Short mmCIF file of C-alpha atoms in Angstrom, two decimals:
data_model
loop_
_atom_site.label_atom_id
_atom_site.label_comp_id
_atom_site.label_asym_id
_atom_site.label_seq_id
_atom_site.Cartn_x
_atom_site.Cartn_y
_atom_site.Cartn_z
CA MET A 1 0.01 0.22 -0.11
CA LEU A 2 2.91 2.54 1.02
CA SER A 3 4.63 1.81 -2.28
CA GLN A 4 1.96 2.53 -4.11
CA LYS A 5 0.80 5.49 -2.15
CA THR A 6 3.84 6.46 -2.90
CA GLU A 7 3.97 7.07 -6.74
CA GLU A 8 0.18 8.76 -6.56
CA LEU A 9 1.17 10.83 -3.97
CA SER A 10 4.14 12.07 -5.56
CA GLU A 11 2.00 13.63 -8.64
CA LYS A 12 -0.45 14.80 -6.37
CA ILE A 13 1.37 17.29 -4.02
CA LEU A 14 4.53 19.63 -5.43
CA GLY A 15 7.53 19.50 -3.71
CA PHE A 16 6.68 14.88 -2.23
CA GLN A 17 9.93 13.77 -0.98
CA ALA A 18 9.09 10.99 1.05
CA MET A 19 6.50 8.49 2.89
CA GLY A 20 7.03 6.75 6.11
CA TYR A 21 5.38 4.94 9.14
CA ASN A 22 5.38 6.67 12.73
CA PRO A 23 4.82 3.36 14.97
CA LYS A 24 4.92 4.78 17.84
CA LYS A 25 1.58 7.09 16.62
CA ASP A 26 0.29 4.87 13.59
CA SER A 27 0.41 7.27 11.37
CA ILE A 28 1.89 7.88 8.27
CA ILE A 29 4.65 10.67 7.46
CA ILE A 30 4.75 12.19 4.34
CA LYS A 31 7.49 14.27 3.66
CA VAL A 32 7.15 17.51 1.35
CA TYR A 33 9.96 20.27 -0.06
CA ASP A 34 7.53 23.68 -0.69
CA PRO A 35 9.84 26.98 -0.01
CA SER A 36 6.54 28.43 -0.83
CA LEU A 37 5.53 27.49 3.05
CA SER A 38 6.58 28.63 6.61
CA SER A 39 4.91 26.04 8.80
CA ASN A 40 3.89 22.22 9.21
CA GLU A 41 0.21 23.81 9.81
CA GLU A 42 0.61 25.35 6.91
CA LEU A 43 1.58 22.58 4.87
CA SER A 44 -1.43 20.60 6.27
CA ASN A 45 -3.71 23.23 5.82
CA LYS A 46 -2.89 23.34 1.41
CA TYR A 47 -4.25 19.82 1.17
CA SER A 48 -6.49 18.52 3.86
CA MET A 49 -5.75 15.66 4.19
CA LYS A 50 -6.42 13.66 7.59
CA ASP A 51 -5.84 9.90 6.99
CA LEU A 52 -4.83 7.62 4.35
CA SER A 53 -6.56 4.34 4.52
CA GLY A 54 -8.13 5.33 7.64
CA ILE A 55 -4.43 5.58 9.39
CA ASP A 56 -3.91 9.30 10.08
CA VAL A 57 -1.57 11.78 7.96
CA GLU A 58 1.58 13.66 9.46
CA PHE A 59 2.86 16.27 7.23
CA GLN A 60 6.35 17.34 7.45
CA LEU A 61 7.01 20.14 5.92
CA LEU A 62 11.62 20.19 4.89
CA SER A 63 13.83 22.98 4.60
CA ALA A 64 15.52 21.48 2.05
CA PRO A 65 14.49 18.08 -0.31
CA ILE A 66 16.51 14.79 0.01
CA ALA A 67 18.76 13.21 -1.96
CA PRO A 68 17.21 11.37 -5.06
CA ALA A 69 16.36 7.54 -3.50
CA VAL A 70 18.79 5.38 -4.37
CA LEU A 71 18.51 1.57 -3.30
CA VAL A 72 22.15 0.67 -1.85
CA GLY A 73 22.41 -3.60 -0.39
CA GLY A 74 22.60 -3.60 2.98
CA GLY A 75 19.60 -0.98 4.31
CA GLN A 76 17.12 -1.10 6.22
CA LEU A 77 13.85 -2.99 6.18
CA LEU A 78 10.71 -3.01 8.08
CA SER A 79 7.66 -4.93 7.11
CA PHE A 80 4.42 -4.37 6.99
CA ASN A 81 1.58 -6.32 6.96
CA GLY A 82 -0.80 -3.80 5.54
CA SER A 83 -0.77 -0.90 8.05
CA THR A 84 0.53 -3.19 11.02
CA PRO A 85 5.13 -2.99 11.13
CA SER A 86 5.31 -7.33 10.99
CA GLY A 87 9.01 -7.60 11.94
CA ARG A 88 12.73 -6.50 10.56
CA CYS A 89 15.15 -7.72 7.97
CA THR A 90 18.27 -6.73 5.91
CA ALA A 91 18.52 -5.57 1.87
CA GLY A 92 20.45 -8.20 0.09
CA PHE A 93 22.20 -6.46 -2.65
CA SER A 94 21.02 -4.02 -5.38
CA ALA A 95 19.76 -6.30 -8.72
CA PHE A 96 16.79 -5.73 -11.62
CA ALA A 97 13.48 -7.11 -12.16
CA SER A 98 13.01 -9.35 -15.59
CA ASN A 99 11.49 -6.12 -17.29
CA GLY A 100 14.25 -3.50 -15.47
CA ALA A 101 12.87 -2.28 -12.62
CA PRO A 102 14.46 -1.12 -9.53
CA ALA A 103 14.62 -3.88 -6.72
CA THR A 104 15.88 -5.31 -3.87
CA LEU A 105 17.23 -8.41 -2.98
CA THR A 106 16.63 -10.17 0.85
CA ALA A 107 15.25 -13.34 2.35
CA TYR A 108 11.75 -15.44 1.01
CA HIS A 109 11.56 -16.08 4.43
CA CYS A 110 11.20 -12.53 5.27
CA LEU A 111 7.53 -12.52 3.83
CA GLY A 112 6.45 -14.24 6.34
CA ARG A 113 4.01 -16.19 4.50
CA SER A 114 3.02 -20.09 5.45
CA LYS A 115 0.15 -22.04 4.37
CA TYR A 116 -2.02 -20.23 7.03
CA SER A 117 -0.50 -16.26 5.57
CA ASN A 118 0.06 -14.39 2.39
CA GLY A 119 2.47 -12.58 4.53
CA VAL A 120 4.07 -9.31 4.07
CA THR A 121 2.35 -6.89 2.23
CA SER A 122 5.39 -4.05 2.17
CA PHE A 123 8.81 -3.28 3.10
CA GLN A 124 9.92 -0.02 4.48
CA TYR A 125 13.73 0.74 3.39
CA THR A 126 16.07 2.86 4.67
CA ASP A 127 19.62 3.67 4.23
CA ASN A 128 22.36 5.20 6.22
CA ASN A 129 21.41 8.59 5.67
CA ASN A 130 17.65 7.65 7.30
CA VAL A 131 16.32 7.96 3.38
CA ILE A 132 13.02 6.20 3.42
CA HIS A 133 12.13 4.58 0.16
CA ASN A 134 9.05 1.88 -0.06
CA LEU A 135 9.54 -1.56 -1.61
CA THR A 136 6.35 -4.07 -2.33
CA PRO A 137 7.04 -8.07 -2.46
CA ALA A 138 8.07 -9.37 -6.93
CA TYR A 139 5.36 -12.43 -7.21
CA THR A 140 8.69 -14.84 -7.25
CA ARG A 141 9.26 -18.68 -8.69
CA PRO A 142 8.53 -21.26 -7.12
CA SER A 143 12.19 -23.32 -6.21
CA ALA A 144 13.54 -25.20 -3.18
CA ASN A 145 16.95 -24.55 -4.59
CA HIS A 146 17.06 -20.64 -2.79
CA ASP A 147 15.81 -18.23 0.00
CA MET A 148 15.65 -14.99 -1.94
CA ALA A 149 12.43 -12.71 -2.49
CA LEU A 150 12.49 -9.12 -4.97
CA LEU A 151 11.36 -6.62 -3.11
CA LEU A 152 10.29 -3.79 -5.98
CA ALA A 153 10.90 -0.01 -5.45
CA PRO A 154 9.21 2.44 -7.35
CA SER A 155 10.57 3.32 -10.68
CA PHE A 156 11.91 6.76 -10.31
CA THR A 157 14.72 5.02 -8.13
CA SER A 158 17.79 4.82 -8.78
CA ILE A 159 20.24 1.67 -8.54
CA LYS A 160 23.58 1.87 -7.19
CA ALA A 161 26.05 -1.85 -7.01
CA GLY A 162 27.20 -1.45 -3.87
CA VAL A 163 26.34 -2.52 0.00
CA TYR A 164 26.94 -0.79 3.52
CA LEU A 165 29.73 -2.99 5.27
CA ASP A 166 28.67 -0.52 8.64
CA ASP A 167 25.67 1.18 9.36
CA ARG A 168 27.77 4.76 9.70
CA PHE A 169 29.55 5.27 6.30
CA GLY A 170 29.12 5.26 2.98
CA SER A 171 29.18 1.91 0.73
CA SER A 172 31.64 -0.34 -1.41
CA PRO A 173 31.00 -1.59 -4.86
CA VAL A 174 29.60 -4.57 -5.47
CA VAL A 175 31.67 -5.73 -8.89
CA GLU A 176 31.22 -9.23 -9.29
CA ARG A 177 28.93 -12.05 -8.73
CA GLY A 178 30.66 -15.40 -6.89
CA THR A 179 29.97 -19.03 -7.74
CA LYS A 180 30.01 -21.69 -5.31
CA GLN A 181 32.11 -23.75 -7.52
CA SER A 182 34.92 -20.98 -7.09
CA LEU A 183 34.47 -21.42 -3.10
CA LYS A 184 36.39 -24.11 -1.06
CA LYS A 185 36.13 -25.51 2.70
CA GLY A 186 39.12 -24.41 4.83
CA LEU A 187 39.86 -22.53 7.77
CA PHE A 188 41.60 -18.77 7.11
CA SER A 189 44.13 -19.12 5.64
CA THR A 190 45.89 -16.87 2.74
CA PRO A 191 42.86 -17.86 -0.56
CA ALA A 192 40.26 -15.28 -0.36
CA GLU A 193 37.71 -18.56 -1.33
CA GLU A 194 37.84 -19.99 2.18
CA PHE A 195 35.90 -17.45 3.58
CA LEU A 196 33.24 -15.33 3.42
CA CYS A 197 31.52 -11.78 5.22
CA HIS A 198 28.16 -11.13 5.46
CA TYR A 199 26.23 -7.56 6.75
CA GLY A 200 23.95 -7.92 9.17
CA ARG A 201 21.13 -4.35 10.12
CA LYS A 202 21.09 -6.24 14.11
CA THR A 203 24.60 -7.52 14.03
CA GLY A 204 27.37 -5.56 11.69
CA PHE A 205 29.53 -6.84 9.83
CA SER A 206 31.09 -10.38 10.62
CA CYS A 207 33.51 -13.05 8.85
CA GLY A 208 33.36 -16.64 8.65
CA GLU A 209 35.37 -20.09 7.24
CA THR A 210 33.12 -21.72 4.49
CA LYS A 211 31.78 -24.45 6.18
CA GLU A 212 29.43 -26.58 3.32
CA LEU A 213 28.59 -25.77 0.04
CA TYR A 214 25.92 -28.23 0.26
CA ILE A 215 23.53 -28.66 2.60
CA GLY A 216 19.82 -28.47 2.78
CA LEU A 217 17.54 -26.52 5.39
CA LYS A 218 13.72 -27.49 6.50
CA ALA A 219 11.71 -25.83 4.30
CA VAL A 220 9.19 -24.81 7.49
CA TYR A 221 10.67 -22.87 10.34
CA ASN A 222 9.28 -21.40 13.05
CA GLY A 223 5.89 -21.70 10.88
CA VAL A 224 7.22 -19.26 8.31
CA SER A 225 8.21 -20.73 4.27
CA LEU A 226 12.51 -20.48 4.06
CA CYS A 227 12.44 -21.48 0.33
CA ASN A 228 8.82 -21.47 -2.21
CA THR A 229 8.48 -25.61 -2.54
CA ASP A 230 5.76 -27.55 -0.90
CA LYS A 231 8.81 -29.65 0.30
CA THR A 232 8.91 -30.81 3.90
CA SER A 233 12.52 -30.06 2.74
CA CYS A 234 14.43 -26.75 0.40
CA ASN A 235 17.10 -28.24 -1.53
CA SER A 236 21.24 -29.23 -0.63
CA THR A 237 21.96 -25.66 -2.54
CA PHE A 238 23.06 -23.61 0.84
CA ILE A 239 25.98 -22.74 1.44
CA SER A 240 26.96 -22.45 5.57
CA LEU A 241 29.74 -20.30 7.38
CA THR A 242 31.50 -20.84 10.97
CA GLY A 243 33.78 -19.19 12.89
CA SER A 244 35.02 -17.45 16.16
CA ASP A 245 33.90 -14.38 14.54
CA LEU A 246 30.79 -14.99 13.14
CA LYS A 247 27.44 -13.09 14.65
CA CYS A 248 24.39 -13.71 13.65
CA SER A 249 21.27 -12.43 14.86
CA ALA A 250 17.42 -11.87 13.75
CA GLY A 251 17.15 -8.65 12.00
CA ASP A 252 19.95 -9.91 10.17
CA SER A 253 18.11 -12.13 7.82
CA GLY A 254 18.73 -11.43 3.71
CA GLY A 255 21.52 -9.19 4.44
CA PRO A 256 24.45 -9.31 1.87
CA VAL A 257 27.48 -12.34 2.18
CA VAL A 258 30.79 -10.90 -0.05
CA SER A 259 33.95 -12.30 -0.67
CA GLY A 260 36.44 -11.84 2.63
CA TYR A 261 39.07 -9.44 0.81
CA PRO A 262 38.07 -7.27 -1.72
CA VAL A 263 38.68 -8.35 -5.50
CA ASP A 264 39.78 -5.20 -7.23
CA ASN A 265 41.71 -2.33 -6.54
CA ARG A 266 39.20 0.41 -5.82
CA GLY A 267 37.35 -1.87 -3.09
CA GLY A 268 35.25 -4.03 -4.80
CA PHE A 269 33.65 -6.94 -3.29
CA ALA A 270 32.06 -9.80 -4.99
CA ALA A 271 28.81 -11.22 -4.22
CA TYR A 272 27.80 -15.00 -3.00
CA GLY A 273 24.49 -14.88 -2.16
CA ILE A 274 22.45 -13.49 1.67
CA VAL A 275 21.83 -14.79 4.78
CA SER A 276 19.17 -17.22 4.64
CA ALA A 277 19.03 -18.45 8.55
CA CYS A 278 21.64 -18.85 11.77
CA ASP A 279 21.66 -21.13 14.96
CA GLN A 280 22.74 -18.76 17.53
CA THR A 281 20.24 -20.51 19.80
CA LEU A 282 21.77 -23.61 19.81
CA VAL A 283 25.46 -22.82 20.03
CA ARG A 284 26.43 -24.65 23.22
CA PRO A 285 29.44 -22.79 25.24
CA GLY A 286 32.63 -22.72 23.74
CA GLU A 287 30.84 -23.24 19.80
CA ASP A 288 30.80 -21.89 17.59
CA LEU A 289 27.73 -20.18 15.59
CA THR A 290 26.84 -21.60 12.05
CA MET A 291 25.07 -18.96 9.30
CA TYR A 292 23.69 -20.61 6.46
CA LEU A 293 22.93 -18.48 2.64
CA SER A 294 21.72 -18.80 -0.56
CA SER A 295 23.52 -19.02 -3.36
CA LEU A 296 23.60 -15.88 -5.89
CA ASP A 297 23.51 -19.06 -8.26
CA PHE A 298 20.35 -19.47 -8.24
CA ILE A 299 19.23 -15.50 -8.61
CA ASN A 300 18.15 -16.18 -12.08
CA GLU A 301 15.50 -18.04 -10.54
CA LEU A 302 13.46 -15.61 -9.57
CA PRO A 303 14.01 -13.89 -11.66
CA ALA A 304 16.48 -11.25 -11.40
CA THR A 305 19.77 -10.08 -12.22
CA LEU A 306 22.32 -9.29 -10.03
CA ALA A 307 23.20 -4.53 -10.24
CA LEU A 308 27.57 -4.86 -10.63
CA ALA A 309 29.46 -1.56 -10.53
CA PRO A 310 31.07 -0.64 -14.41
#
């Protein structure tokens, strides 16, 4: 709903900049840049809009226009079921839908779909500059090979082929798509192919060694689908990481997994997958956490194309 209303309001309200949800007040915030006005009250009176689809509206007059909407991997995702916030995840990588529309990857299970529910209806994406984008889930082709979903942005949104690796700084470029065939199991050592790193909005940036390259997951965990299939298990196509420095928790799902080192002299990284699950609740004292990721080898099944920096 938010994504559809964003495009609609951008055509009706002069200087419309962004729209988001305020969970504390259960209201929709509409941000506008209009130098002819001097207060929020003047702005509210100009458009006489008290609610939107039954939800109270707050107008916010900005002193300067917001930077153009740009999607970057690693942004924060707040999901909504109707107008109700339902969970948090992390955006994976910037991508393009099959029709060229701007989009971002995240985990399929972040959609919250099950045999009892159609799940999330929209997402609010926030970047490191606190600019908000409203996204809607795209149709995902059934597949037991991955836990990935595509979130579509409004057509005016720009794509940046990069990922956040920290919540305070800019993004690092994504310059190539790494394949599972290039990975090796092993301890931390010289080859970058033996360990990978991920970024999640909950636990930040951490790395682990590749533990298994072909491992399966349950198709349903805590009532939510981990892969888009009627089978009881996802296929043995997932990758697992482990290590004493590896961190993962709820809210990191869908986040980007990249090469352990930059792969070019510009500081560009190779993209390998998105976070699907971690077993932090099962780890005993002295044991290392294990994280599971969906390989980008299956991005074409969405269908989608990874955005890469030139």
